[in-house]
Short mmCIF file of N, CA and C in Angstrom, two decimals:
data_model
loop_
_atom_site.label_atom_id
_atom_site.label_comp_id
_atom_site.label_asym_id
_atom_site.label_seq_id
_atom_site.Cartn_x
_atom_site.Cartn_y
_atom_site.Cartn_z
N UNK A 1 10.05 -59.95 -2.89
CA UNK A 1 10.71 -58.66 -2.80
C UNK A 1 10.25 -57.88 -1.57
N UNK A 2 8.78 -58.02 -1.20
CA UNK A 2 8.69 -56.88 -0.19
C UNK A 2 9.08 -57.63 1.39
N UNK A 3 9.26 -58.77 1.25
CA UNK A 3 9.48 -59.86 2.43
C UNK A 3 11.68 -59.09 2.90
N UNK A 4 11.76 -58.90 1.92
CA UNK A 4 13.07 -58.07 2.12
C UNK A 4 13.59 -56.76 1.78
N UNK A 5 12.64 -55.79 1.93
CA UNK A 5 11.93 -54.62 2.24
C UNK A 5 11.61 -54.89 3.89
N UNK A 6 10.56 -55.42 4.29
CA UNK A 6 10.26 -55.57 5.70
C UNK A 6 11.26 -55.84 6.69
N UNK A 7 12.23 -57.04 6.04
CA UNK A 7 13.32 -57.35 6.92
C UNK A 7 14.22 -56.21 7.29
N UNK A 8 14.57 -55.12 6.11
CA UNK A 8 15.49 -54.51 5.89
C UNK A 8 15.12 -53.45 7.26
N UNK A 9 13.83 -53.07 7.08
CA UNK A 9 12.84 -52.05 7.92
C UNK A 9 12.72 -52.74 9.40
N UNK A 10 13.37 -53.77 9.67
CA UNK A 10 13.01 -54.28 10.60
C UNK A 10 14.48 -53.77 11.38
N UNK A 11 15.53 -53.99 10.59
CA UNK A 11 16.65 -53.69 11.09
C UNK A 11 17.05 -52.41 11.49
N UNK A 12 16.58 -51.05 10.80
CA UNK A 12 16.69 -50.04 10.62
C UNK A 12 15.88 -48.76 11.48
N UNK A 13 14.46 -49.61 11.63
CA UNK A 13 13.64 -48.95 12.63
C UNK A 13 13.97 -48.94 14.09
N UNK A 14 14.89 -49.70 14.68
CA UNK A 14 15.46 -49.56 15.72
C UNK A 14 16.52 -48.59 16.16
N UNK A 15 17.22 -48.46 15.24
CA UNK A 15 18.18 -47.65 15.13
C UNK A 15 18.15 -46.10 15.07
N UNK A 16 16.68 -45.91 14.11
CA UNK A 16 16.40 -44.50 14.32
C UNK A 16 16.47 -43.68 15.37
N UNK A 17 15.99 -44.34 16.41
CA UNK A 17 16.05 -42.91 17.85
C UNK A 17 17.21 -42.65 18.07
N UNK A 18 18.53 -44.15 17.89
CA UNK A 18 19.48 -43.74 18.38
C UNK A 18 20.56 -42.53 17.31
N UNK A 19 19.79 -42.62 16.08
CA UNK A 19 20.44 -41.28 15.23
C UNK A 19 19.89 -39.96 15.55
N UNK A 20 18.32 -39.85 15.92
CA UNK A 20 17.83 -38.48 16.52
C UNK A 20 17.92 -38.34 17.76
N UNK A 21 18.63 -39.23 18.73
CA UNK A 21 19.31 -38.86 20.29
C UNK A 21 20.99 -38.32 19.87
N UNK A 22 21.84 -39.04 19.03
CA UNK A 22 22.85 -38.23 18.68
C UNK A 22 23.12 -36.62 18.31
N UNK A 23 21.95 -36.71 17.31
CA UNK A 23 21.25 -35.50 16.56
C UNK A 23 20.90 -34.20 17.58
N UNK A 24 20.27 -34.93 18.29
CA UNK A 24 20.02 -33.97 19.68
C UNK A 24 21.15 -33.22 20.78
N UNK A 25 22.26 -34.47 20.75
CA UNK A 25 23.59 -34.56 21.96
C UNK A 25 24.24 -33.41 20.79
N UNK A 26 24.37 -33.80 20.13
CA UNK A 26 25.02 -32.63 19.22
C UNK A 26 24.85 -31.33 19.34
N UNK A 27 23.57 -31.38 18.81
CA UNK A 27 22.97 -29.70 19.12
C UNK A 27 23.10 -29.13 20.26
N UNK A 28 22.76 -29.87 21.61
CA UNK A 28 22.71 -29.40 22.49
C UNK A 28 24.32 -29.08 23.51
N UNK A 29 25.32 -29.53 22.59
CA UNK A 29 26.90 -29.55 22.77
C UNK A 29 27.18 -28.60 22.46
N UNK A 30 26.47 -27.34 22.15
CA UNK A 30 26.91 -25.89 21.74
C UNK A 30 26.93 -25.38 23.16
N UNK A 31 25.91 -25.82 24.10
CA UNK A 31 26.22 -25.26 25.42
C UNK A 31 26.70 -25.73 26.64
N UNK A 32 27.79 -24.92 27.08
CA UNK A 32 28.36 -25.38 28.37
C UNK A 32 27.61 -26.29 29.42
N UNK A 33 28.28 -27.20 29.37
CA UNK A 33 27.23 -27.67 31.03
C UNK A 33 28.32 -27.29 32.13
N UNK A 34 27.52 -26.25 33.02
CA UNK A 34 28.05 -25.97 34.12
C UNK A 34 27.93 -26.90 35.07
N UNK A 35 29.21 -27.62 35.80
CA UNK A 35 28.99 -28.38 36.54
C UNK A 35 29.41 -28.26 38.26
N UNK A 36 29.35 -26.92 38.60
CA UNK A 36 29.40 -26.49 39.78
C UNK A 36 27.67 -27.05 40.82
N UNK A 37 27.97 -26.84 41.78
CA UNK A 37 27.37 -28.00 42.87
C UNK A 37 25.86 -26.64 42.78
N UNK A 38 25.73 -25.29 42.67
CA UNK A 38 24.89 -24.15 42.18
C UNK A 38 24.87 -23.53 41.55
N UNK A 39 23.95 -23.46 40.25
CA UNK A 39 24.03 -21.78 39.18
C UNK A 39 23.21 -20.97 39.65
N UNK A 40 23.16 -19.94 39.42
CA UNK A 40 22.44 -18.96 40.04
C UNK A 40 22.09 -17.69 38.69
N UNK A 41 21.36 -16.66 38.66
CA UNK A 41 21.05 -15.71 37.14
C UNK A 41 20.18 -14.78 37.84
N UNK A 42 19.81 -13.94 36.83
CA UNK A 42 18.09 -13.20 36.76
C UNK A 42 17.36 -13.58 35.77
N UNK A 43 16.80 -13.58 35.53
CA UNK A 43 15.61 -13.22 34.09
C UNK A 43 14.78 -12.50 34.12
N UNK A 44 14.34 -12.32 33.13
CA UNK A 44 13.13 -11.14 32.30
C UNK A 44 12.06 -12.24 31.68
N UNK A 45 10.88 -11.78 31.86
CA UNK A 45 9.92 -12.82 31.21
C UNK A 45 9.01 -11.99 30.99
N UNK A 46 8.41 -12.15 29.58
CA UNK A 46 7.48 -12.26 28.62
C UNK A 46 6.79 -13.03 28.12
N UNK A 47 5.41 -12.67 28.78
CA UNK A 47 4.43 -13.80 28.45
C UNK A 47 3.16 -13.21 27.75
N UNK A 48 2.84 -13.61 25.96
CA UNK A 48 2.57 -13.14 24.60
C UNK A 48 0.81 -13.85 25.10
N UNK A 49 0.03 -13.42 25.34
CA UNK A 49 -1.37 -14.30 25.30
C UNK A 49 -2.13 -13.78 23.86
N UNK A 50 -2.71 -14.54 23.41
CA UNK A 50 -3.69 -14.49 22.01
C UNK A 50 -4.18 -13.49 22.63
N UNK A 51 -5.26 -13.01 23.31
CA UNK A 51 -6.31 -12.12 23.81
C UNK A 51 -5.43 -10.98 24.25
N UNK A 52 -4.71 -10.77 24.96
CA UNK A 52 -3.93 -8.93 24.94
C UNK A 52 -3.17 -8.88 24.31
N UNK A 53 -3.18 -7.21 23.48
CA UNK A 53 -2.37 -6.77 23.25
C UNK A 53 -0.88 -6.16 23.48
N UNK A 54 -0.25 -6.36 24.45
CA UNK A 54 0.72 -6.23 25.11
C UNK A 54 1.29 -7.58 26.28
N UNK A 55 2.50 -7.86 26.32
CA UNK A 55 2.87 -9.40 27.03
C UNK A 55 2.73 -8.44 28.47
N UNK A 56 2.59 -9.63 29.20
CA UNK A 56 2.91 -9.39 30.85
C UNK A 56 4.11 -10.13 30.97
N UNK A 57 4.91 -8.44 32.01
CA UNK A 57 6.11 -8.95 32.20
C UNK A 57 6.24 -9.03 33.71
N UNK A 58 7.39 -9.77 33.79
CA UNK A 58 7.86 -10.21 35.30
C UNK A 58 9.69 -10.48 35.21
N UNK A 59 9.79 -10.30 36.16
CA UNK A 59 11.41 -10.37 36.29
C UNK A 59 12.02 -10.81 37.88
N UNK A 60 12.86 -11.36 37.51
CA UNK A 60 13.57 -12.37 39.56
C UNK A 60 14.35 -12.71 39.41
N UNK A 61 14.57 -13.50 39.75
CA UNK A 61 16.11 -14.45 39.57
C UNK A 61 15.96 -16.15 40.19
N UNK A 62 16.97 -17.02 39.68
CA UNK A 62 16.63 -18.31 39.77
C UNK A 62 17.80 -18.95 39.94
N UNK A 63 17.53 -20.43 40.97
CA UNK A 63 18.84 -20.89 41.42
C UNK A 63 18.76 -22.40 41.15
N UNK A 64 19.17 -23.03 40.88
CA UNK A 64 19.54 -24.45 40.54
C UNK A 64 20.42 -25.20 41.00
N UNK A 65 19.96 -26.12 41.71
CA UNK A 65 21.35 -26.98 42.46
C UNK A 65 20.60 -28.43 42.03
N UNK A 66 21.59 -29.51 42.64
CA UNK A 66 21.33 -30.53 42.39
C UNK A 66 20.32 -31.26 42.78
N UNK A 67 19.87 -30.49 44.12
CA UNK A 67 18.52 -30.95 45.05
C UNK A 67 17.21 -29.81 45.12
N UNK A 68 17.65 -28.27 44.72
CA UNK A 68 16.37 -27.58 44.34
C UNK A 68 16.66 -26.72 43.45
N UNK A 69 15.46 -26.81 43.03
CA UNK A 69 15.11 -25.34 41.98
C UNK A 69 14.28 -24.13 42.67
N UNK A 70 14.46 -23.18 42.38
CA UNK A 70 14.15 -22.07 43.14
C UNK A 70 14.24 -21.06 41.86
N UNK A 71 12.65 -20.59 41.46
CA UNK A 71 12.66 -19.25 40.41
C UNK A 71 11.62 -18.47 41.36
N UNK A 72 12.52 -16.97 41.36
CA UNK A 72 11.48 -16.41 42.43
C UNK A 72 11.68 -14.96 41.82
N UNK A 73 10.08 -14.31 41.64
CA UNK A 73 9.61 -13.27 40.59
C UNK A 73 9.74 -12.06 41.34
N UNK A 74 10.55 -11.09 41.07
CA UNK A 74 10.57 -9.87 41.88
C UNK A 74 9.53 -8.80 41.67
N UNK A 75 9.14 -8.53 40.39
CA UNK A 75 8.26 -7.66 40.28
C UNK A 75 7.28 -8.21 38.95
N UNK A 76 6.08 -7.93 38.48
CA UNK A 76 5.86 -6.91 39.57
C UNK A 76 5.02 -7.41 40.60
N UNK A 77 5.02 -8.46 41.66
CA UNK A 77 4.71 -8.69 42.60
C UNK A 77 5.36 -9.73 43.32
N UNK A 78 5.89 -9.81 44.05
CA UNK A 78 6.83 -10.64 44.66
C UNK A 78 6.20 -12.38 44.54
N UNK A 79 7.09 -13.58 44.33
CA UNK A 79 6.82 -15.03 44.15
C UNK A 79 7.59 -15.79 44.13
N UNK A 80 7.51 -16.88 44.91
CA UNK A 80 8.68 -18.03 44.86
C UNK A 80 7.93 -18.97 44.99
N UNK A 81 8.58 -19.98 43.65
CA UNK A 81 8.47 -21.20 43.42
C UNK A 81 9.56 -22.01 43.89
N UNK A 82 9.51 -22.88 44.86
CA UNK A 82 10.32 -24.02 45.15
C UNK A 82 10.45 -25.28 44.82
N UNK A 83 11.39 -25.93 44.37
CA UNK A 83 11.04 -27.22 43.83
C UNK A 83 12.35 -27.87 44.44
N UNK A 84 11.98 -29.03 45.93
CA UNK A 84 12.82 -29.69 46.64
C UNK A 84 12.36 -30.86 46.55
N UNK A 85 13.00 -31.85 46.67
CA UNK A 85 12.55 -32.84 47.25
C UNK A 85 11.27 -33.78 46.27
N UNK A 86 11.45 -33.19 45.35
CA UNK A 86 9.87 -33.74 44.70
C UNK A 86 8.39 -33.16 44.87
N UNK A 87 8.64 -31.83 46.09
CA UNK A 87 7.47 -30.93 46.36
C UNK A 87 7.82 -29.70 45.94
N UNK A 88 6.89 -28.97 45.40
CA UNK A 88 6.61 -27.69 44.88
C UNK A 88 5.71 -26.96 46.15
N UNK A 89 6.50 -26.17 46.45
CA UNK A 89 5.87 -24.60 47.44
C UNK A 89 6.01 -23.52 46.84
N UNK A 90 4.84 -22.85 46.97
CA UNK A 90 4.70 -21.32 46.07
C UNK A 90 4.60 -20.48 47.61
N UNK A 91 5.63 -19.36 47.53
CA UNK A 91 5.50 -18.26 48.61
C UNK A 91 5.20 -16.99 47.89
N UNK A 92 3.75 -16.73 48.85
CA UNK A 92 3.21 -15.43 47.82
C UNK A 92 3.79 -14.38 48.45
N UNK A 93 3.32 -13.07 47.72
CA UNK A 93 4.06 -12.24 48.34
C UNK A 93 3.88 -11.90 49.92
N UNK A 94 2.92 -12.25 50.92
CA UNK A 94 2.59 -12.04 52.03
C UNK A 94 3.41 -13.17 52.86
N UNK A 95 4.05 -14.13 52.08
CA UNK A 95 5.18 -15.37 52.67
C UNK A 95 4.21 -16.48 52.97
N UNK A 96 3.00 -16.54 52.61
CA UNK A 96 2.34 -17.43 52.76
C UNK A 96 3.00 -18.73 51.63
N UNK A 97 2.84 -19.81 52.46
CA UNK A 97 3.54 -20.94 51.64
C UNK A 97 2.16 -21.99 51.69
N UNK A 98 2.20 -22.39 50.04
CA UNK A 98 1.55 -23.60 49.66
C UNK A 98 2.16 -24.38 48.76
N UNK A 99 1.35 -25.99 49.20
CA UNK A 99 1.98 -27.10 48.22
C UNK A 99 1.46 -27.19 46.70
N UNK A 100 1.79 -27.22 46.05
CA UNK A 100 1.50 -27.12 44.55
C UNK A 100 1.23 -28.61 44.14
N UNK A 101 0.48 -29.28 43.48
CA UNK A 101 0.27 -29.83 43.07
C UNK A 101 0.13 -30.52 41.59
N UNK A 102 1.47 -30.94 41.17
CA UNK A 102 1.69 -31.37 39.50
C UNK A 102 2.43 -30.88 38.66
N UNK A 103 2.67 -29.61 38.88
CA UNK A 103 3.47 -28.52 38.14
C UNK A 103 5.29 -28.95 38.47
N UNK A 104 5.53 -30.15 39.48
CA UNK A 104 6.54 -30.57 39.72
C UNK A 104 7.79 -30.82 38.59
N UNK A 105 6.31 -31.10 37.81
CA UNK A 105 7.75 -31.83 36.41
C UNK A 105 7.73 -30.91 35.31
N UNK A 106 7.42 -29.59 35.24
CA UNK A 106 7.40 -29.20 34.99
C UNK A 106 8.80 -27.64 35.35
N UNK A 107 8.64 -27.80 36.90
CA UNK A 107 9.72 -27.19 37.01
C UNK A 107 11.12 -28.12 36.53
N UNK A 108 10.93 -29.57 36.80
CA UNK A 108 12.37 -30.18 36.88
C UNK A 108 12.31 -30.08 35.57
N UNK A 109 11.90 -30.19 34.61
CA UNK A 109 12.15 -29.86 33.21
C UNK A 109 12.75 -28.20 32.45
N UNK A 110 11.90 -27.37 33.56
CA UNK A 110 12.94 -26.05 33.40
C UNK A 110 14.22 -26.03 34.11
N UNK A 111 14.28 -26.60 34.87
CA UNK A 111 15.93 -26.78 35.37
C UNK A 111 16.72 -27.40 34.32
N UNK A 112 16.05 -28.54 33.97
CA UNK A 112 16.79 -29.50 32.77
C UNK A 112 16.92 -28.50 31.88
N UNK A 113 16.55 -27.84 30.85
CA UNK A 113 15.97 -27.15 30.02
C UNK A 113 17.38 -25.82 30.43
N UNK A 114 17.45 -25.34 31.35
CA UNK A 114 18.36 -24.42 31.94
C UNK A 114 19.81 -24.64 31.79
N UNK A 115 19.50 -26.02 32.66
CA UNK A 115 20.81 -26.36 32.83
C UNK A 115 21.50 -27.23 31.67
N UNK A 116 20.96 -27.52 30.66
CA UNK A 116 21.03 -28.18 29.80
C UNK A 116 21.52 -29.70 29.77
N UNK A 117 20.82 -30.29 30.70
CA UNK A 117 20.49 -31.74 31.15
C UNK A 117 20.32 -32.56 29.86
N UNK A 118 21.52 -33.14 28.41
CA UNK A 118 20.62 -34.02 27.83
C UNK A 118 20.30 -34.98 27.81
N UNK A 119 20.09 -35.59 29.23
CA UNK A 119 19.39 -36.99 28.79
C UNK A 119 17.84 -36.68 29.05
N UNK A 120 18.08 -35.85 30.41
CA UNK A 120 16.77 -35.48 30.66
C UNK A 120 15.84 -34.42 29.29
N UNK A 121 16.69 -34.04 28.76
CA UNK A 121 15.85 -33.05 27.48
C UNK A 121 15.07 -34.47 26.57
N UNK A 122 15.82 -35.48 26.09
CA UNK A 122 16.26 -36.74 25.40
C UNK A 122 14.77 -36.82 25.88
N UNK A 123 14.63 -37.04 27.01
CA UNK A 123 13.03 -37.76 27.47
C UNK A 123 11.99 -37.55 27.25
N UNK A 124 12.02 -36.22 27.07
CA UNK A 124 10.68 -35.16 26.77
C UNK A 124 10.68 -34.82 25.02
N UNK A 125 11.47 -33.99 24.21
CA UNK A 125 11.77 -33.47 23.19
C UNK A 125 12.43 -34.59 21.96
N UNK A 126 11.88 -33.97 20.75
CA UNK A 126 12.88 -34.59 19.55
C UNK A 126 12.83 -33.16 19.24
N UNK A 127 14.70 -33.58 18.11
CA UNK A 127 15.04 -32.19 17.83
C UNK A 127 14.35 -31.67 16.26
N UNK A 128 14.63 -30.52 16.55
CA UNK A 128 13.23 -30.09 15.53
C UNK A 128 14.14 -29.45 14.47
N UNK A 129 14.92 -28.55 15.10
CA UNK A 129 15.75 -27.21 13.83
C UNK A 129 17.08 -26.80 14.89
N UNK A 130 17.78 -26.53 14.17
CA UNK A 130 18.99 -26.15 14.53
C UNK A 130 19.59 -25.00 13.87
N UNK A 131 19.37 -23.56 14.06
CA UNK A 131 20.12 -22.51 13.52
C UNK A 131 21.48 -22.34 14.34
N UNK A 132 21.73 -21.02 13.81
CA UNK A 132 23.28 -20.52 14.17
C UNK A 132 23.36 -20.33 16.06
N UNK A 133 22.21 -20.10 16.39
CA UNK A 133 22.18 -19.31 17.90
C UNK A 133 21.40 -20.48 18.78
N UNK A 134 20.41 -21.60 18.08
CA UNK A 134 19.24 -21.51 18.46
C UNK A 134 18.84 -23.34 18.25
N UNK A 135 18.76 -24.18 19.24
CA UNK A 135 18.51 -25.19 19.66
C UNK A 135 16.50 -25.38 19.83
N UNK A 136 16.10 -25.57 18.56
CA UNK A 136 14.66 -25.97 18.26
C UNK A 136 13.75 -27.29 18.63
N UNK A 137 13.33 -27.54 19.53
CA UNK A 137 13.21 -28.50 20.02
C UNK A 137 11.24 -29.20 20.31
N UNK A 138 10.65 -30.06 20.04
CA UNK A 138 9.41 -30.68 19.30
C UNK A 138 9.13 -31.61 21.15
N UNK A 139 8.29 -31.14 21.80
CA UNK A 139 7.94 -32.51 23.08
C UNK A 139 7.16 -33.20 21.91
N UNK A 140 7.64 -34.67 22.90
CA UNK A 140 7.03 -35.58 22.03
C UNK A 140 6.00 -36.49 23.65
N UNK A 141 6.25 -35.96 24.74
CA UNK A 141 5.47 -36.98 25.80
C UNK A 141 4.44 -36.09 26.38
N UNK A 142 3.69 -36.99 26.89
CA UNK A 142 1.89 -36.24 27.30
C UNK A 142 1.77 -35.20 27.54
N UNK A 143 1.64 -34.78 28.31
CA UNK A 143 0.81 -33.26 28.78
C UNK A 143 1.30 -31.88 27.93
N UNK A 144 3.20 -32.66 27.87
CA UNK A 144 4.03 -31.45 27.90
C UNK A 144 3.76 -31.28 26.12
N UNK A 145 3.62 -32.09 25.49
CA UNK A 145 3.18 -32.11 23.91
C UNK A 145 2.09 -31.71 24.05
N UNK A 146 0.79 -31.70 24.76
CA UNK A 146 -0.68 -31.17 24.54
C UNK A 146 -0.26 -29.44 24.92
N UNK A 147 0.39 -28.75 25.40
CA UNK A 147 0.33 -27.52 26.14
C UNK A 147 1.60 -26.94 24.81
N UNK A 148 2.33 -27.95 24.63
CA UNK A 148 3.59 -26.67 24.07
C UNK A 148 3.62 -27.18 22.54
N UNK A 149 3.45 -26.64 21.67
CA UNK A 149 4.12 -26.83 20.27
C UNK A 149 5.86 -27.01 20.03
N UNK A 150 6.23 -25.82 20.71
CA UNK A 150 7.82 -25.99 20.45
C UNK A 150 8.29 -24.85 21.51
N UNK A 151 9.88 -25.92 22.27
CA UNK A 151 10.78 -24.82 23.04
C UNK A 151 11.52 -24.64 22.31
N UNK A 152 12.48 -23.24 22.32
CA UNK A 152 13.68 -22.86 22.03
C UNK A 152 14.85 -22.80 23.08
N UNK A 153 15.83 -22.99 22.44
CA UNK A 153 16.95 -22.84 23.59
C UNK A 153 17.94 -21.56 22.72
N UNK A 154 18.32 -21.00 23.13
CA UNK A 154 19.24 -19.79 22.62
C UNK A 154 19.96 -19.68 23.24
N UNK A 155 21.39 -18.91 22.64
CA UNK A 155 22.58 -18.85 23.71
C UNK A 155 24.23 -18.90 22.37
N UNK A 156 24.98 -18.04 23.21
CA UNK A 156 26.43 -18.52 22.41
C UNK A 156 26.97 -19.75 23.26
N UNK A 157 27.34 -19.47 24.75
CA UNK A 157 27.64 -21.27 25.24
C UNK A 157 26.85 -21.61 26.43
N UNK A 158 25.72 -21.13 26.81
CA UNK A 158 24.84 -21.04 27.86
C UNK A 158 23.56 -20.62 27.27
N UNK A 159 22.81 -21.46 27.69
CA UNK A 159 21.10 -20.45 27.47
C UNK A 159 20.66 -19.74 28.00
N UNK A 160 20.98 -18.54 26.94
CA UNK A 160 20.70 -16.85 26.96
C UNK A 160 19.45 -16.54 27.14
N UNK A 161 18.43 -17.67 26.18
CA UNK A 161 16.74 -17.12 25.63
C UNK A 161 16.16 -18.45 25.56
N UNK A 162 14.59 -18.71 26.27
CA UNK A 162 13.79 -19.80 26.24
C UNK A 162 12.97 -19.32 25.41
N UNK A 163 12.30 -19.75 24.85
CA UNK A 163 11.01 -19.36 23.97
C UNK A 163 9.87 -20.72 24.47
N UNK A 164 9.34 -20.38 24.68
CA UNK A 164 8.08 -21.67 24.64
C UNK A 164 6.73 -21.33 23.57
N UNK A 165 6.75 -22.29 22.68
CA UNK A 165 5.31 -21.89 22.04
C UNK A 165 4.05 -22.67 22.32
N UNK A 166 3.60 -22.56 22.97
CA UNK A 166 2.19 -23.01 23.05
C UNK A 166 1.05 -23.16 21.66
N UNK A 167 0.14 -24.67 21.84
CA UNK A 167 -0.29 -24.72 21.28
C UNK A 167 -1.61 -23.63 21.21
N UNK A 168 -2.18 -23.01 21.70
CA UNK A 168 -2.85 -22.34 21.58
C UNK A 168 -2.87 -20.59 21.05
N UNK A 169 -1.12 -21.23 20.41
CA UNK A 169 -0.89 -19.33 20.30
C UNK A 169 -0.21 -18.54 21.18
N UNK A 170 -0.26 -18.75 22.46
CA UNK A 170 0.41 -18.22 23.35
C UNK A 170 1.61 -18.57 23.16
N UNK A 171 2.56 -17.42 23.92
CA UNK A 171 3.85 -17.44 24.10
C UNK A 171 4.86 -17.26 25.23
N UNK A 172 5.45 -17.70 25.71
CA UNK A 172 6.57 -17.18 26.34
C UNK A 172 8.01 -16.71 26.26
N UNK A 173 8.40 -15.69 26.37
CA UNK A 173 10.23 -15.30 26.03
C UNK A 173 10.56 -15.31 27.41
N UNK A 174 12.04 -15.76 27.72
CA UNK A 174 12.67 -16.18 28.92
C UNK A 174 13.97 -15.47 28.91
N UNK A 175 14.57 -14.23 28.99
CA UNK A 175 15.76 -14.07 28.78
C UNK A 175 16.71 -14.34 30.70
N UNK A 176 17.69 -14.96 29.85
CA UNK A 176 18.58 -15.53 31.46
C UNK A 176 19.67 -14.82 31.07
N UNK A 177 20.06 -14.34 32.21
CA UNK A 177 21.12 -13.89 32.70
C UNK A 177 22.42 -14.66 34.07
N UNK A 178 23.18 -15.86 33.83
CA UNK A 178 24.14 -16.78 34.69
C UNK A 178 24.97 -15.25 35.19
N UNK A 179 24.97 -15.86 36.68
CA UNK A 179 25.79 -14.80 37.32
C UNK A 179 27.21 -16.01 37.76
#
């Protein structure tokens, strides 16, 4: 009997990802994929740390094309993050430019994440919860599973609101604004 139990499990365990990658294409089919050659927005960001009582905020605007990402913080101190080519440059507010080191896939994952890329989401995330507004989503690969507990995606056909929860308690809120 359990010799066909095992077999049965043998057949079936393969198949699983491809029901929680459907599971995922689904959910994530509530939002438009814009497929113009640039999107462009603002946002508002809120970032929740265990230790203060009040988030630090920042606000800019962010551009996405097929070859860069560009989120650049207007106040309250001027910042641009570039992400071309596979290199990350941070311009501080004095226009001084440096190469960043690692944080690369991290931006291409907020572009993905933005733009609502799912194969690229597919790579990183299993889906976690699915409410009325709100695309709940579990990393399941290295670093990005040690740092985040769970992203959110929000939105009626575009993502309106990121949430990131960090494992340590910390938080981030992302509100976007597509122009």
């Amino acid at each position: 009997m359990n010799k066909w139990l095992i077999l049965a499990l043998l057949f079936v365990l393969p198949v699983a990802p491809l029901w929680a990658d459907e599971a995922l294409n689904q959910a994530l089919a509530r939002f438009v994929v814009n497929d113009t050659e640039q999107q462009t927005g603002d946002y508002q960001q809120e970032k929740y740390f265990k230790s203060l009582s009040q988030p630090m905020r920042s606000q800019g605007t962010f551009r996405v094309s097929r070859d860069e990402f560009v989120w650049q913080q207007l106040s309250p101190i001027s910042n641009t993050l570039t992400l071309s080519q596979g290199t990350l440059i941070n311009t501080d507010y004095r226009n001084k430019q440096q190469v960043i080191q690692g944080a690369d896939a991290f931006l291409n994952l907020l572009s993905a994440l933005l733009t609502v890329q799912s194969q690229q989401i597919a790579e990183f995330f299993t889906l976690s919860d699915v409410t009325e507004h709100c695309v709940k989503l579990t990393p399941h690969q290295g670093a990005l599973s040690e740092v985040f507990a769970l992203v959110t995606l929000c939105g009626q056909t575009q993502v309106e609101k990121l949430l990131l929860d960090e494992h340590n308690g910390n938080r981030t809120d992302i509100r976007l604004q597509f122009k």
